[in-house]
Amino acid sequence: MRAAEFFSGIGLVRMALENERWQVVFANDNDEKKFAMYQGNFGGTDFRHCDIQDITSESVPKVDLATASFPCIDVSLAGNRAGLAGKHSSTFWEFARILKGMASKRPRWVLLENVLGLLTSNEGRDLREILRTLNSLGYACDIVVVDARFFVPQSRPRLFIIGKPPIPNSNNGLLRTHLARPKAVVDFILKNPGLDWSISNLSPLNIKRETLSQLLERFPDSSSIWWGNDRKKHLYSQMNELHREKLQTIVRSQSDSFATVYKRIREGKCRAELRTDGIAGCLRTPRGGSSKQFVIQAGRGRWRVRNMTAREYARLQGAPEFTIDVPENMALLGFGDAVCVPAVQWVIRNCISSNGQIGLRNGKNSKAQALSDVASIRS
Ligand SMILES: C[S@@+](CC[C@H](N)C(=O)[O-])C[C@H]1O[C@@H](n2cnc3c(N)ncnc32)[C@H](O)[C@@H]1O
C-alpha cells in the first residue's frame, strides 16, 4: 500500500509506515534542516521541500493513505491557543485543500497527528471543524490518544484522527473507554452524534519497553559531556525543595539510578524539575536552549549531570538506528518535533489495517442509529 506524508519533518511517520510494510511515495515539509535529516535516512527523491501552499492536488500521486502531522503551536496548551486560525495550525486547511482537489484519486484513509490540546482548542470547535471537513470529503472518523510511554520510556501522549471509508452497516456497543480512548475522547464522540464516526475495535495497550536506564548511553567519568561544578551548582539552585528532595533520595541510594530534568518557567522564575519515575519528560524542540532535556546519574552519595544526547532522543522516539549526520542541536530540534514510531505503528495496526470497527453514521437513518448507539453506550 502507498502513502503520502505531509508535514513529514524528519520522517518518523514514514519510518512507522515502512515498518508496517507501507511504501511512502510522496513527502512534503518546508524545513530545510529537517529535510537534511530526512534525506540522510530515506533519500530525497519523493520529497517536495516547499511550503504546503505550493503543493497542488495534481502533483500528489495516487495513494491509499495521506498522513498529516500538522503543526501544534496554535492548539497546544503551552501555545497561544489561536487554534485553526493561527499561523501554524491553519496549515490543516492546506492539507484539506489538497485532499479536496484529489477528487477521484483521494486516498482511502487519512491519519492526522497532533497534541492533546487539540481536543479542547476553542472549546472543541477546532476539532469539530476538522472532523466535519473530513466527513465532507467522504471520511468517517475515529480519534485515539496514544502515549509513547507504552513503547518507550517517554511521556508523550498524542491525539490521532483517522479518516476511513464509511461503513454501511453500523454495529454498536464497542465504544468504550480504553487506554487509547480516554473518557474525554469518548465524551467528545458522544457529544457529537451528528458527525460520521467509524470507531475502531482497539486491541489492549500494554507496556512493552526498555527502561530508561537501559536506553541511556554510558559515559566515563572523564568525559567532557558531564557538566562542571559551576553549571551543576546553578542547576541545583534552580530546584525547589521538592525537586532537591527527589535528587537527595536517588543520591542516597546504594546503586546508581537516573533522573531526567527540564527547565521550566514557573511564576516568572526558571525552575529545574526532575523526574525520577523512570520515564523521560516529553521531548520538545530546544529553541533558545530552555527546553533541552538533561540526565542526572546519582547514587552512592554523589550525582552528576549532562545534556541528553541526540542518540537518546532517537531512542526515546523509537528510532534507535536513525542515522544522525547533522549537528547535535539540529538533531534535537528534529526529534523534539517528531512522532514516536511504535505509537504510530500501533495506530496504523489498530485503526487502519484492522477491520474491527463500528460506525456512527450521520445522515437520514444513520443519525437515529447514532443516537441509539449513544443511548446504548450510556445505558
Ligand atoms: C509536528 S512537526 C511533524 C514532525 C514529523 N511527523 C516527524 O516525524 O518529524 C510539523 C512539521 O510541519 C512542518 N511545517 C510547518 N509549516 C509548514 C508549511 N507551511 N508547509 C510545509 N511544512 C510545514 C514543520 O517544518 C514540521 O516539520
XYZ file of C-alpha atoms and ligand atoms in Angstrom:
406
model
C 0.000 0.000 0.000
C 1.171 3.513 -0.775
C 1.211 6.611 1.387
C 1.848 10.355 1.088
C 3.368 12.018 4.140
C 2.576 15.710 4.707
C 4.417 17.751 7.394
C 6.961 14.947 7.229
C 9.666 16.594 9.376
C 12.488 14.085 9.766
C 10.306 11.207 8.561
C 9.312 9.251 11.648
C 5.754 8.703 10.358
C 7.433 7.274 7.266
C 9.554 5.018 9.445
C 6.407 3.713 11.181
C 4.699 3.140 7.830
C 7.703 1.329 6.385
C 7.905 -0.852 9.498
C 4.280 -1.778 8.745
C 5.224 -2.523 5.103
C 3.748 0.601 3.560
C 5.544 2.424 0.782
C 5.865 6.203 1.089
C 5.837 7.695 -2.395
C 5.471 11.402 -1.562
C 6.595 13.619 1.307
C 6.438 17.349 1.985
C 7.906 19.694 4.586
C 9.253 23.241 4.345
C 12.077 22.910 6.885
C 15.487 22.684 5.266
C 17.243 21.280 8.344
C 14.704 18.542 8.856
C 14.929 17.727 5.173
C 18.671 17.135 5.657
C 17.854 14.572 8.360
C 15.093 13.028 6.246
C 17.423 12.738 3.286
C 20.141 11.109 5.392
C 17.723 8.298 6.233
C 15.257 7.941 3.383
C 16.862 9.737 0.433
C 15.041 12.678 -1.031
C 13.561 11.600 -4.331
C 9.951 11.518 -3.126
C 10.372 14.650 -1.039
C 8.947 18.043 -2.014
C 10.817 20.635 0.003
C 8.455 23.622 -0.100
C 5.563 25.291 1.693
C 2.432 23.127 1.602
C 0.689 26.120 -0.014
C 2.733 25.403 -3.127
C 1.608 21.782 -3.423
C -1.136 21.195 -5.938
C -3.529 18.247 -5.702
C -2.452 17.161 -9.180
C 1.174 16.824 -8.094
C 0.343 14.280 -5.369
C 0.429 10.712 -6.687
C -2.401 8.242 -6.147
C -2.006 6.783 -2.669
C -4.044 4.721 -0.189
C -3.230 6.915 2.812
C -2.299 10.564 3.404
C -0.759 11.486 6.756
C -0.557 14.960 8.300
C 1.382 15.550 11.473
C 0.459 19.220 11.287
C 1.949 21.984 13.482
C 0.665 22.119 17.057
C 1.861 25.541 18.193
C -1.570 27.191 17.955
C -3.544 24.399 19.631
C -1.038 23.384 22.305
C -1.867 24.261 25.921
C 1.586 25.848 26.108
C 0.998 27.876 22.936
C -1.146 30.874 22.050
C -4.383 28.850 21.541
C -5.156 30.731 18.323
C -6.376 27.354 17.093
C -7.039 26.544 13.476
C -6.998 30.251 12.683
C -3.405 30.500 13.912
C -0.476 30.996 11.572
C 0.887 27.456 12.022
C -2.026 25.123 12.786
C -4.082 26.692 9.977
C -1.885 24.642 7.641
C -4.504 21.906 8.218
C -6.644 23.811 5.697
C -3.937 23.438 3.059
C -3.958 19.671 3.654
C -7.759 19.686 3.296
C -7.498 21.736 0.088
C -5.122 19.174 -1.413
C -7.387 16.252 -0.425
C -10.406 18.013 -1.877
C -8.648 18.618 -5.186
C -7.575 14.990 -5.399
C -11.245 14.097 -6.053
C -11.420 10.631 -7.598
C -7.847 9.771 -6.588
C -8.486 10.852 -2.969
C -6.767 8.408 -0.582
C -8.901 5.783 1.126
C -7.539 6.726 4.570
C -6.101 9.807 6.276
C -4.145 9.954 9.509
C -3.708 13.219 11.415
C -1.487 13.632 14.472
C -1.361 16.479 16.954
C -1.090 17.323 20.663
C -3.875 16.698 23.204
C -4.605 20.429 23.280
C -6.481 19.946 20.005
C -9.253 18.190 21.920
C -10.072 21.374 23.840
C -8.817 24.065 21.447
C -11.549 26.719 21.162
C -13.753 24.557 23.397
C -13.657 21.672 20.925
C -14.712 23.779 17.935
C -11.374 23.278 16.144
C -11.523 19.502 16.406
C -15.171 19.539 15.311
C -14.208 21.665 12.289
C -11.510 19.177 11.318
C -13.870 16.206 11.659
C -16.649 17.965 9.767
C -14.205 18.777 6.970
C -13.024 15.162 6.780
C -16.659 13.976 6.787
C -17.398 16.351 3.909
C -14.515 14.764 1.994
C -16.089 11.339 2.460
C -14.282 10.076 5.559
C -15.864 8.636 8.690
C -13.563 9.334 11.628
C -12.073 7.877 14.757
C -9.982 9.561 17.465
C -7.445 7.855 19.701
C -4.870 9.111 22.168
C -1.684 7.084 22.318
C 1.071 7.788 24.805
C 4.623 6.888 23.760
C 5.249 5.596 27.298
C 3.681 2.256 26.363
C 6.527 1.650 23.915
C 9.468 3.755 25.136
C 10.267 5.426 28.478
C 8.954 8.836 27.387
C 5.733 10.570 28.387
C 4.275 11.768 25.088
C 0.500 11.485 24.716
C -0.643 12.402 21.228
C -4.031 12.692 19.571
C -4.592 10.797 16.321
C -7.531 11.363 13.987
C -8.179 8.609 11.494
C -10.374 9.164 8.464
C -11.712 5.942 6.885
C -14.169 4.923 4.237
C -17.647 4.997 5.867
C -19.131 1.593 6.619
C -22.758 0.942 5.583
C -23.978 -1.194 8.481
C -23.109 0.191 11.844
C -22.736 -2.071 14.809
C -22.933 -0.655 18.320
C -21.717 -1.245 21.838
C -17.975 -1.171 21.140
C -17.385 2.484 22.011
C -15.999 2.362 25.499
C -13.104 3.870 27.332
C -9.750 2.277 26.644
C -6.199 3.334 27.483
C -6.109 4.791 23.968
C -9.629 6.224 24.129
C -9.857 8.128 27.401
C -13.125 9.437 28.795
C -12.525 12.906 27.297
C -12.426 11.348 23.808
C -15.454 9.100 24.416
C -17.351 12.136 25.745
C -16.369 14.142 22.670
C -17.665 11.391 20.371
C -20.889 11.052 22.366
C -21.470 14.799 22.308
C -21.151 14.859 18.523
C -23.529 12.228 17.151
C -24.123 14.387 14.080
C -20.629 13.618 12.782
C -19.775 10.454 10.844
C -17.777 8.164 13.077
C -16.041 4.884 12.383
C -14.848 3.595 15.717
C -12.050 1.028 15.652
C -12.074 -2.043 17.825
C -8.823 -1.480 19.731
C -6.516 -4.218 20.976
C -5.224 -3.936 24.553
C -2.412 -1.444 25.082
C 0.253 -2.972 27.313
C 3.545 -1.533 28.449
C 6.272 -3.268 26.451
C 9.525 -1.413 26.540
C 13.079 -0.876 27.727
C 13.666 1.008 30.943
C 15.162 4.485 30.862
C 18.344 3.093 32.397
C 18.665 0.503 29.595
C 18.133 3.157 26.961
C 20.584 5.805 28.229
C 24.132 5.979 26.913
C 27.020 5.494 29.343
C 29.944 7.914 29.526
C 33.158 7.569 31.532
C 33.815 9.910 34.468
C 36.436 11.679 32.375
C 34.002 12.540 29.554
C 33.617 16.240 28.817
C 29.872 15.628 28.465
C 29.465 15.907 32.254
C 28.820 19.450 33.442
C 31.403 21.315 35.509
C 30.752 22.292 39.134
C 29.538 25.832 38.472
C 26.895 24.745 35.996
C 25.843 21.898 38.280
C 25.520 24.252 41.270
C 23.468 26.632 39.195
C 21.099 23.817 38.219
C 20.745 22.845 41.888
C 19.922 26.466 42.754
C 17.047 26.297 40.266
C 15.432 23.300 42.027
C 12.765 23.903 44.629
C 12.615 21.866 47.858
C 10.529 19.092 46.359
C 12.956 18.519 43.496
C 16.029 18.775 45.773
C 14.450 16.052 47.918
C 13.873 13.870 44.820
C 17.541 14.336 43.978
C 18.719 13.541 47.509
C 16.655 10.341 47.527
C 18.461 8.951 44.491
C 21.839 10.288 45.698
C 21.411 8.289 48.949
C 20.628 5.068 47.064
C 23.254 2.279 47.158
C 23.271 1.897 43.382
C 23.228 4.377 40.510
C 19.940 5.496 39.048
C 18.833 8.152 36.612
C 16.581 11.184 36.581
C 15.658 13.462 33.725
C 15.468 17.229 34.136
C 13.687 20.007 32.343
C 13.889 23.721 32.991
C 10.531 25.445 33.089
C 9.360 28.945 33.805
C 7.188 28.891 36.947
C 5.769 32.166 38.217
C 8.334 34.099 36.215
C 11.310 32.062 37.527
C 13.378 29.437 35.731
C 12.976 26.163 37.627
C 14.789 22.835 37.207
C 12.313 19.960 37.590
C 13.272 16.289 37.998
C 11.517 13.091 37.003
C 12.683 10.071 38.923
C 9.911 7.682 37.845
C 11.976 6.062 35.070
C 10.221 7.973 32.299
C 11.681 10.920 30.399
C 9.586 14.043 30.042
C 8.069 14.787 26.649
C 10.830 15.689 24.171
C 10.450 19.206 22.823
C 12.192 21.417 20.337
C 15.031 23.089 22.209
C 14.602 26.521 20.710
C 16.519 29.063 22.796
C 18.073 26.226 24.831
C 15.475 26.389 27.605
C 13.668 23.169 26.845
C 16.568 20.775 26.400
C 16.314 17.681 28.496
C 19.146 16.792 30.900
C 20.147 13.497 32.506
C 21.229 13.115 36.130
C 23.094 9.994 37.225
C 23.081 9.630 41.013
C 23.813 7.123 43.760
C 26.296 6.198 46.479
C 26.370 9.769 47.744
C 27.141 11.620 44.517
C 25.464 12.995 41.410
C 26.436 14.348 38.041
C 24.525 15.805 35.135
C 24.813 16.106 31.373
C 22.724 17.031 28.343
C 20.609 14.253 26.878
C 22.184 13.181 23.575
C 20.603 13.107 20.123
C 21.005 9.300 20.096
C 18.970 9.142 23.309
C 16.333 11.402 21.718
C 16.230 8.988 18.752
C 15.786 6.001 21.069
C 13.059 7.812 23.015
C 11.210 8.336 19.736
C 11.503 4.631 18.930
C 14.044 5.231 16.152
C 17.232 3.800 17.689
C 19.000 3.211 14.366
C 18.219 6.626 12.835
C 21.284 8.000 11.016
C 22.315 11.226 12.715
C 24.753 13.060 10.484
C 23.817 16.651 11.352
C 24.958 18.864 14.260
C 23.629 17.810 17.689
C 21.320 20.820 18.179
C 19.780 20.356 14.768
C 19.083 16.696 15.563
C 17.480 17.586 18.925
C 15.194 20.000 17.117
C 14.183 17.355 14.578
C 13.497 14.644 17.154
C 11.753 17.049 19.562
C 9.071 17.808 16.956
C 8.743 14.251 15.695
C 6.417 11.355 16.456
C 7.155 8.198 18.409
C 7.495 5.455 15.783
C 5.918 2.457 17.622
C 2.995 4.631 18.804
C 2.205 5.472 15.169
C 2.588 1.802 14.221
C 0.045 0.880 16.905
C -2.439 3.354 15.423
C -1.843 2.081 11.891
C -2.354 -1.519 13.004
C -5.427 -0.855 15.142
C -7.234 1.814 13.164
C -6.192 1.395 9.540
C -5.005 -2.132 8.812
C -7.569 -3.825 11.084
C -11.216 -4.378 10.154
C -12.917 -4.426 13.546
C -14.836 -1.187 13.652
C -18.228 0.274 14.450
C -19.818 3.163 12.674
C -21.878 6.048 13.983
C -23.091 7.499 10.708
C -24.566 10.867 10.057
C -27.427 11.169 7.573
C -31.073 10.155 7.192
C -31.426 6.928 9.121
C -27.953 6.890 10.435
C -28.453 9.864 12.755
C -31.139 7.866 14.543
C -28.734 4.949 14.538
C -26.018 7.146 16.032
C -28.341 8.362 18.774
C -29.399 4.819 19.543
C -25.713 3.813 19.648
C -25.096 6.643 22.072
C -28.072 5.619 24.202
C -26.928 2.009 24.287
C -23.437 3.061 25.282
C -24.769 5.252 28.089
C -27.087 2.599 29.473
C 4.869 18.325 14.263
S 6.052 18.503 13.044
C 5.942 16.965 12.196
C 7.053 16.064 12.542
C 7.102 14.791 11.758
N 5.929 13.964 11.928
C 8.340 13.987 12.155
O 8.225 12.825 12.492
O 9.420 14.574 12.152
C 5.268 19.621 11.941
C 6.060 19.846 10.656
O 5.335 20.736 9.823
C 6.279 21.463 9.055
N 5.599 22.667 8.522
C 5.151 23.734 9.231
N 4.573 24.633 8.413
C 4.665 24.119 7.153
C 4.256 24.587 5.892
N 3.641 25.781 5.766
N 4.499 23.827 4.805
C 5.124 22.628 4.933
N 5.538 22.130 6.119
C 5.305 22.857 7.221
C 7.391 21.755 10.046
O 8.611 22.024 9.399
C 7.417 20.471 10.886
O 8.397 19.594 10.431
